mmCIF file of C-alpha atoms and ligand atoms in Angstrom:
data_model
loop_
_atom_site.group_PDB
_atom_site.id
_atom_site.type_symbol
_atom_site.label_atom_id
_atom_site.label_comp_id
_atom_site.label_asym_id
_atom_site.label_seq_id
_atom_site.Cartn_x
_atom_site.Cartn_y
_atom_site.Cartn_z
ATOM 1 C CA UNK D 248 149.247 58.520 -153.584
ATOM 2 C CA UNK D 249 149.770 55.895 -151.000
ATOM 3 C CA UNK D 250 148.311 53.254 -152.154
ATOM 4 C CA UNK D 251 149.997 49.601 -152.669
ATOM 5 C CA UNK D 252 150.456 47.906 -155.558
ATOM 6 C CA UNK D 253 147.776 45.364 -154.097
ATOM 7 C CA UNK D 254 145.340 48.025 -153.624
ATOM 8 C CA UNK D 255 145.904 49.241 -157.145
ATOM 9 C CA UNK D 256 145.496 46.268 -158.710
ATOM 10 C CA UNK D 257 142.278 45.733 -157.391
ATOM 11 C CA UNK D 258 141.456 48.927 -158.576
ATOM 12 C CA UNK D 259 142.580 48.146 -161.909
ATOM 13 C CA UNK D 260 141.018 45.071 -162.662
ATOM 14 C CA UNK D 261 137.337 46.736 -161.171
ATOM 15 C CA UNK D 262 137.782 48.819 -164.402
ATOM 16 C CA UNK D 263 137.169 45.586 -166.523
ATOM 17 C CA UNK D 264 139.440 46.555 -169.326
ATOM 18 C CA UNK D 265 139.331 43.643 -171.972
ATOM 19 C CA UNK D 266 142.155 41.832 -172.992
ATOM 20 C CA UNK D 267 144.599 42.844 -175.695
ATOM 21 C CA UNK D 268 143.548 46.446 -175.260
ATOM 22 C CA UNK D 269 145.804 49.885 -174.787
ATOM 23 C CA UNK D 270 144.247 53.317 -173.519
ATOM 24 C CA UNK D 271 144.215 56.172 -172.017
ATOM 25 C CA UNK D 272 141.938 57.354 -169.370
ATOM 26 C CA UNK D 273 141.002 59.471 -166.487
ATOM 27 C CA UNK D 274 143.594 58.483 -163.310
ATOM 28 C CA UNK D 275 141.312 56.831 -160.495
ATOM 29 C CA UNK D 276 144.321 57.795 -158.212
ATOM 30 C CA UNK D 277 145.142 61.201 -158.584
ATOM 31 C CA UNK D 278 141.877 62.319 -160.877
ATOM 32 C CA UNK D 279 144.338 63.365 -164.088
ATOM 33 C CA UNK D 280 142.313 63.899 -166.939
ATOM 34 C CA UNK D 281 143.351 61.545 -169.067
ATOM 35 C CA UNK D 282 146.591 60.781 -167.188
ATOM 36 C CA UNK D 283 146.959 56.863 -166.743
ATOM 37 C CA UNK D 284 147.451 54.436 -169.375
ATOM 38 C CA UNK D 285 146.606 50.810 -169.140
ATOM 39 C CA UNK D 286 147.651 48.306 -171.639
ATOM 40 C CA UNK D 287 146.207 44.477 -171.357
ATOM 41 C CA UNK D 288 148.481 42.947 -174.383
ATOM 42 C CA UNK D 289 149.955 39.552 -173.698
ATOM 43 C CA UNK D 290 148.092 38.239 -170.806
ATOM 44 C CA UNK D 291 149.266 41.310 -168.710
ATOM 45 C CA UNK D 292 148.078 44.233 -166.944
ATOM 46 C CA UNK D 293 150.253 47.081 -167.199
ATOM 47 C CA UNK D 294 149.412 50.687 -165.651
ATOM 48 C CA UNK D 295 151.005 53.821 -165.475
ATOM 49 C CA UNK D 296 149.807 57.323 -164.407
ATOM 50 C CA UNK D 297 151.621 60.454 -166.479
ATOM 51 C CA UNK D 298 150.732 62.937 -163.634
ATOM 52 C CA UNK D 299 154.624 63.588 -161.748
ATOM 53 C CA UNK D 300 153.212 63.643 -158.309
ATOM 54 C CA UNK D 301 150.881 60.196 -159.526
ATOM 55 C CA UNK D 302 152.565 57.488 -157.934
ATOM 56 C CA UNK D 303 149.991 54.882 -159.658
ATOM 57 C CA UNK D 304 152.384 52.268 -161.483
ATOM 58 C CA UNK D 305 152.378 48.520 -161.625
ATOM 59 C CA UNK D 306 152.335 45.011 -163.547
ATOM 60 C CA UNK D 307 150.268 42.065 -163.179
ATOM 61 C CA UNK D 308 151.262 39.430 -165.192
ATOM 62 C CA UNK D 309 148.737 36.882 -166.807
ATOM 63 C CA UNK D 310 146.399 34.367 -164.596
ATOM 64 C CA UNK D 311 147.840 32.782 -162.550
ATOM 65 C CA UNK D 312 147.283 30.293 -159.579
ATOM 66 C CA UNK D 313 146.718 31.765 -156.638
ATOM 67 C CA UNK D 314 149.844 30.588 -154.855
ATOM 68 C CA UNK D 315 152.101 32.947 -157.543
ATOM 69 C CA UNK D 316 149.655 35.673 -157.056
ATOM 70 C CA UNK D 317 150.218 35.768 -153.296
ATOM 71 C CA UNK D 318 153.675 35.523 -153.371
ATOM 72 C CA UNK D 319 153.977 38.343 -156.029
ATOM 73 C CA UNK D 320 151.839 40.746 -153.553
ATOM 74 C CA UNK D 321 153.913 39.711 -150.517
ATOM 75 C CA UNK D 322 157.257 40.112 -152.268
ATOM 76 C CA UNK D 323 155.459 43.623 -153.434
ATOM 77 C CA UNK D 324 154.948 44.862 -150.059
ATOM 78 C CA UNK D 325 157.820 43.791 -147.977
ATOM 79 C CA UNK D 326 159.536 45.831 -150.217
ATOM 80 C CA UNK D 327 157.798 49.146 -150.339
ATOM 81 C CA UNK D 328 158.697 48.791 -146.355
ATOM 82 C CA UNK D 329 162.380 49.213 -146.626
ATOM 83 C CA UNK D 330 162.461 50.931 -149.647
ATOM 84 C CA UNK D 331 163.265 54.663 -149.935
ATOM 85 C CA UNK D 332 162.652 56.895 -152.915
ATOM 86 C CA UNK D 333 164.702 59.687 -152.398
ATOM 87 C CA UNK D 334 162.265 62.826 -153.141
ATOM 88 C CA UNK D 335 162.794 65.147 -155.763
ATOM 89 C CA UNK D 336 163.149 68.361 -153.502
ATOM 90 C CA UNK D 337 166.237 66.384 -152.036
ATOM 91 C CA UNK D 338 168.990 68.669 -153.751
ATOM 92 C CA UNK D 339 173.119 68.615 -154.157
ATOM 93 C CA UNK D 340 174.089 70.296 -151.066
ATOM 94 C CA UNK D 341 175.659 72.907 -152.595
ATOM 95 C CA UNK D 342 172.298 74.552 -154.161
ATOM 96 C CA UNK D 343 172.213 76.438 -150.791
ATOM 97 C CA UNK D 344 174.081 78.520 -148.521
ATOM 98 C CA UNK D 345 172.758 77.774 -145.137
ATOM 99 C CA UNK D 346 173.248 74.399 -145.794
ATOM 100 C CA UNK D 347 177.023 74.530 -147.000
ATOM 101 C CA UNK D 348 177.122 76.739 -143.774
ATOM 102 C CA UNK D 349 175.773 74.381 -141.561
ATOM 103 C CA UNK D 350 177.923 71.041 -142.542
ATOM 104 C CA UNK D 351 180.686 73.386 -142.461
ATOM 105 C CA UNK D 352 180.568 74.856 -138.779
ATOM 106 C CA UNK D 353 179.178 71.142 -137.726
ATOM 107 C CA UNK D 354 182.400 69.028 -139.236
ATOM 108 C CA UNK D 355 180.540 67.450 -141.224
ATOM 109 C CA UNK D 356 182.233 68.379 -144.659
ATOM 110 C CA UNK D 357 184.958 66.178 -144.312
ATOM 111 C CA UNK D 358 182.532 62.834 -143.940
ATOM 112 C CA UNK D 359 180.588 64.591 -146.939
ATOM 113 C CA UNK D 360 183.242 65.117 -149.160
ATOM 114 C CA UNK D 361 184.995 61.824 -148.347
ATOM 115 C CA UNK D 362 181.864 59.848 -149.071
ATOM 116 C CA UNK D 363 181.474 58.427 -145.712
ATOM 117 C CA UNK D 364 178.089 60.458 -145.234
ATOM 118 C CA UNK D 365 175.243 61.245 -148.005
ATOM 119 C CA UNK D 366 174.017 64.751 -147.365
ATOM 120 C CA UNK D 367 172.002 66.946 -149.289
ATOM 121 C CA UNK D 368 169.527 69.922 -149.331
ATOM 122 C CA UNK D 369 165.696 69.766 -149.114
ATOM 123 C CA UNK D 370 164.587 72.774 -150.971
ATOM 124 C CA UNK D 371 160.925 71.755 -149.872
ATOM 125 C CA UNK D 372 161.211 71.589 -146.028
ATOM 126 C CA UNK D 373 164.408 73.900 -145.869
ATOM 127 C CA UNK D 374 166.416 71.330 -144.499
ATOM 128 C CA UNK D 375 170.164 69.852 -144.568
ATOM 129 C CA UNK D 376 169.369 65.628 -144.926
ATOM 130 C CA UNK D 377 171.850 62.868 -143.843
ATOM 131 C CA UNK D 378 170.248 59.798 -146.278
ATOM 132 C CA UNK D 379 170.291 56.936 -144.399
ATOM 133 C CA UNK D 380 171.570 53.685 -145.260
ATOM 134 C CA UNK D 381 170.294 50.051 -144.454
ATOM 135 C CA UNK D 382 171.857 47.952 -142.131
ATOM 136 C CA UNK D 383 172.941 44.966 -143.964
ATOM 137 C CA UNK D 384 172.990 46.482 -147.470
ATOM 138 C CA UNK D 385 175.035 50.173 -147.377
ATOM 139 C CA UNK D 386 174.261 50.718 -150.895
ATOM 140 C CA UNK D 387 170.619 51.215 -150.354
ATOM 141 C CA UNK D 388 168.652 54.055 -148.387
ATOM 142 C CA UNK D 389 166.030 53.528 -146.316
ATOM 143 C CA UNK D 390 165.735 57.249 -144.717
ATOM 144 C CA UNK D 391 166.768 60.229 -144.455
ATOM 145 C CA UNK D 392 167.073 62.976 -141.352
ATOM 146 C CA UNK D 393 166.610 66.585 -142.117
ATOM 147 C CA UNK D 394 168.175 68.962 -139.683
ATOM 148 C CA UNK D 395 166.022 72.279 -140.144
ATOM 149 C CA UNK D 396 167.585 75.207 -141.170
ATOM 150 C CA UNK D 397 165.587 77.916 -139.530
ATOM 151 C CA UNK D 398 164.195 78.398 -135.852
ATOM 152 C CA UNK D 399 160.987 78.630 -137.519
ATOM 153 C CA UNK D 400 160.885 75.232 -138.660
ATOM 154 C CA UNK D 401 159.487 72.847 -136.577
ATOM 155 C CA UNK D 402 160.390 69.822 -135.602
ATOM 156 C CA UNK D 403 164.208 70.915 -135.767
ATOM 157 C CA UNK D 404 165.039 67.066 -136.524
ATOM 158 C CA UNK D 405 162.180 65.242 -139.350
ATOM 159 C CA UNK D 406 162.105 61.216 -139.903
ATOM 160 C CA UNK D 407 162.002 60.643 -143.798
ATOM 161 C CA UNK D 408 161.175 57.149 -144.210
ATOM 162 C CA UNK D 409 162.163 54.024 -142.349
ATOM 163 C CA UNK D 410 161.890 55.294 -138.359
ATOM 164 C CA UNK D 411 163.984 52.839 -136.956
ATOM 165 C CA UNK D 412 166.967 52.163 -138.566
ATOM 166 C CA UNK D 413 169.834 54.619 -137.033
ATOM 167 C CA UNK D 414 172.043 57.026 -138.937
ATOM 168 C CA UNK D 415 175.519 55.909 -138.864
ATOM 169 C CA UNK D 416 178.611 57.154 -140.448
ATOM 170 C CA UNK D 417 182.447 55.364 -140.232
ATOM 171 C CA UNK D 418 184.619 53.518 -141.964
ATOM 172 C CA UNK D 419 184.031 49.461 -142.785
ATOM 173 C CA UNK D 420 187.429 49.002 -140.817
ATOM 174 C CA UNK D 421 186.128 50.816 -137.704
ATOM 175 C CA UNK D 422 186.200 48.347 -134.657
ATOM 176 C CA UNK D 423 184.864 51.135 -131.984
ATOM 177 C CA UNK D 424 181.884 52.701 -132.446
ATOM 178 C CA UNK D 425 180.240 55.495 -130.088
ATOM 179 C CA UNK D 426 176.406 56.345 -129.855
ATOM 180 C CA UNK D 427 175.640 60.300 -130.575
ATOM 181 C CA UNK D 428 172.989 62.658 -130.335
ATOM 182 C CA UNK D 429 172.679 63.570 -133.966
ATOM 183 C CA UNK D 430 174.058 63.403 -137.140
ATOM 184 C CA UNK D 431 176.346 65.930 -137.221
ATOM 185 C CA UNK D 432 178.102 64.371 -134.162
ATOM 186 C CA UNK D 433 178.050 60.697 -136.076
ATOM 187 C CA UNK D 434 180.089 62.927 -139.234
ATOM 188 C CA UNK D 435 182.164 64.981 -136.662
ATOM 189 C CA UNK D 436 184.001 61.392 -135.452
ATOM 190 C CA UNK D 437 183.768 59.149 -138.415
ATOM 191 C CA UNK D 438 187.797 59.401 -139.739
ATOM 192 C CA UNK D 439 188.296 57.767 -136.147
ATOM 193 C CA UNK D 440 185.166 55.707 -135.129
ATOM 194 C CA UNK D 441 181.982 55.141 -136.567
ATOM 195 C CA UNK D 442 179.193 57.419 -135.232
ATOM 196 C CA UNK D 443 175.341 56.377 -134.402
ATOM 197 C CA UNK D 444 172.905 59.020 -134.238
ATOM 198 C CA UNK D 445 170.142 57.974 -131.819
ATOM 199 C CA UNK D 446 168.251 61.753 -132.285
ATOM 200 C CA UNK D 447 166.753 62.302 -128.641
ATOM 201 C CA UNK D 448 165.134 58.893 -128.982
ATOM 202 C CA UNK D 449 165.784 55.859 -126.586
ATOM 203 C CA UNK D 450 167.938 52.711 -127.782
ATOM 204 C CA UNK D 451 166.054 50.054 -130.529
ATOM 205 C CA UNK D 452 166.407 47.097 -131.218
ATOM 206 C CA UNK D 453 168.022 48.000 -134.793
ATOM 207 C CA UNK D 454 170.497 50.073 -133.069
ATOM 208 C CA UNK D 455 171.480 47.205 -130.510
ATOM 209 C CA UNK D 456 171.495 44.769 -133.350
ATOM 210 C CA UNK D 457 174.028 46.921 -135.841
ATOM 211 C CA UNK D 458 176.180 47.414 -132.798
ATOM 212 C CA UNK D 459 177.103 43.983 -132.175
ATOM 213 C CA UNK D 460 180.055 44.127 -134.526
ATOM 214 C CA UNK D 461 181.907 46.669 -132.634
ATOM 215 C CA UNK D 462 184.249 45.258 -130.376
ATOM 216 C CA UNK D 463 184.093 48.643 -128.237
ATOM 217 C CA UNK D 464 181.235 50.761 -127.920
ATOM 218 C CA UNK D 465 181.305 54.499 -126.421
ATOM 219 C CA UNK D 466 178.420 56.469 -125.453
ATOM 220 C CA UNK D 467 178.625 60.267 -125.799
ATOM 221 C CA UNK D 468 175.911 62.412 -125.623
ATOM 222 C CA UNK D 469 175.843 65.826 -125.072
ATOM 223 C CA UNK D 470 177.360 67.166 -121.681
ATOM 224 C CA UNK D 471 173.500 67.604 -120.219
ATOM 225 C CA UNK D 472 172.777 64.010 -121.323
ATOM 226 C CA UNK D 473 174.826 62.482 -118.806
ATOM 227 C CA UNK D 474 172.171 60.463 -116.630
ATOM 228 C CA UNK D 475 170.901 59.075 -120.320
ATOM 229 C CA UNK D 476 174.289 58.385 -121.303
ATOM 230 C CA UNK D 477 174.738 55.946 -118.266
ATOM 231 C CA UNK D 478 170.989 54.520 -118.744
ATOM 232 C CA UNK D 479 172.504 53.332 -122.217
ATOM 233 C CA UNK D 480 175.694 52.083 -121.772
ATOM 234 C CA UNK D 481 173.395 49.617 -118.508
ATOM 235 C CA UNK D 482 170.899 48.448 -121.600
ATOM 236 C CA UNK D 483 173.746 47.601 -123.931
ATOM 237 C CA UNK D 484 175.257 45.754 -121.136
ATOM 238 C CA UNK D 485 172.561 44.216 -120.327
ATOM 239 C CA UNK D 486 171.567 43.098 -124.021
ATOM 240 C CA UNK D 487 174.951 41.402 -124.109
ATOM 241 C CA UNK D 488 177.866 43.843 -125.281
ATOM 242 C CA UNK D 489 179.975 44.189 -122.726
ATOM 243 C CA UNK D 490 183.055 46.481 -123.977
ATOM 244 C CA UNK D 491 180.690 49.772 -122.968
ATOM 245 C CA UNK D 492 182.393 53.272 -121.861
ATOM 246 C CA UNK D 493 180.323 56.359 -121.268
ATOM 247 C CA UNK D 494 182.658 58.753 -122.383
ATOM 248 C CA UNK D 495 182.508 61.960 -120.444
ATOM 249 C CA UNK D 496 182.976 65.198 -123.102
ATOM 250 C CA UNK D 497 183.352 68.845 -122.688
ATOM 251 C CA UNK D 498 181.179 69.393 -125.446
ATOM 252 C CA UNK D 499 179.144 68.354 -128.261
ATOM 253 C CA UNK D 500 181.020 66.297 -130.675
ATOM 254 C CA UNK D 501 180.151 67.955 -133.280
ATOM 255 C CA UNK D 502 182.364 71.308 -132.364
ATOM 256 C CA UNK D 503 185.364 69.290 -132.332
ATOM 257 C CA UNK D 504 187.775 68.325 -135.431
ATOM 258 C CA UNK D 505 189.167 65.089 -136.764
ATOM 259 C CA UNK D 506 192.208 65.629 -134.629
ATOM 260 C CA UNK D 507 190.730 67.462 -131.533
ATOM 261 C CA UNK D 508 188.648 63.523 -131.528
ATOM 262 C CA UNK D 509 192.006 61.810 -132.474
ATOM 263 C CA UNK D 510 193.713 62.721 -129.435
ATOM 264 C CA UNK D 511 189.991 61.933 -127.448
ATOM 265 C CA UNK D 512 189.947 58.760 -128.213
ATOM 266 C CA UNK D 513 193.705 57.758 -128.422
ATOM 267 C CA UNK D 514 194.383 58.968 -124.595
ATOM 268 C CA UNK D 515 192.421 56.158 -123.422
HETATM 269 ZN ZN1 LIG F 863 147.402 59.422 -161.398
#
């Protein structure tokens, strides 16, 4: 169900329950028999839908003036923007195989099991996903990326969530941070520099904005990328950071260990 709280209120209160009364009935939302209870006690609306895929939940508390009504709405929404519910098919990495495999050979497992990155397996869509967290707040997610685990999964790389905030993975300490092709690449480096994953898309603005703490900024895309890696590093420049380096690599990042990027980066 994708409705908003605002459009659920409104079809809540075209139900004309009567105050100070508690029931059960059929769920407008997700057409549960009998699934969604609304209670009007205390000068409130509350509703709730029992059906687990219902996502028909909300409060409206007493009457109001319209100035606390609007600002309850727009406080609502702005925040079913940013926030992510991390879906139930999203399990511990270690319920499959493939995906232990895949962090594995990618060198991930070390930014995994050090915490830097939050991975897990989607049993629904067969994927390995790198949660993504916000910006400003890294306690909260606002995504997720699921690499798929099978040729016959298409695409190979799925959005969940927020589209434009970038993947990153590093240390709070890190003072260099290099742009990447995917996730795996942002895990490979992140003992030595904090990788952003920019997933065959071009630069945005949320990815020039979270850069401007680095004091030195790398871009390293995949040996075929180099044309795209030299586009970026000109936009950074040109948006104002001016410690850019394309930095010119044998291979994918992601093939290469902790120390293998040690000695990359340190031989500067
Ligand atoms: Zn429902």
């Amino acid at each position: 169900m994708g409705l908003n709280y605002k459009q659920q209120l409104e079809v809540i209160t075209g139900l004309f329950i009567p105050p100070d009364t508690t029931m059960r009935l059929d769920c407008p939302f997700c057409n549960g028999k009998n699934t969604l209870s609304v209670d009007t006690m205390n000068d409130n609306i509350n509703w709730h839908c029992f059906h687990a895929s219902c996502s028909a939940k909300g409060r409206y508390q007493g009457e109001k003036n319209m100035n606390y009504v609007n600002a309850t709405f727009k406080q609502k929404e702005e925040s079913s923007d940013t926030e992510f519910i991390i879906p139930d098919s999203f399990k511990i990495l270690y319920s499959n195989d493939k995906a232990k495999k895949y962090i594995h050979k990618n060198n991930c497992w070390e930014a995994w099991s050090w915490g830097r990155a939050d991975i897990k397996y989607d049993v629904k869509q067969d994927r390995v996903v790198f949660l993504i967290r916000d910006n400003e707040d890294p306690t909260t997610f606002v995504g997720a990326v699921g690499r798929a685990l099978s040729s016959i999964i298409y695409p190979k790389w799925y959005m969940y969530g927020n589209k434009d905030v970038p993947f990153k993975c590093g240390l709070p300490e890190h003072k260099e941070a290099i742009i990447v092709e995917d996730c795996a690449s942002a895990c490979a480096v992140s003992n030595i520099l904090t990788g952003v994953a920019i997933l065959g898309t071009s630069l945005k603005e949320s990815h020039k904005q979270y850069l401007k703490q680095y004091d030195k900024i790398y871009v390293g895309l995949d040996r075929d990328a180099t044309k795209k890696s030299y586009d970026i590093a000109n936009e950074l420049k040109s948006y104002g950071l001016q410690n850019v380096h394309v930095k010119p690599l044998s291979d994918d990042l992601k093939y290469f260990s902790t120390e293998e990027i040690k000695d990359m980066f340190n031989n500067e």
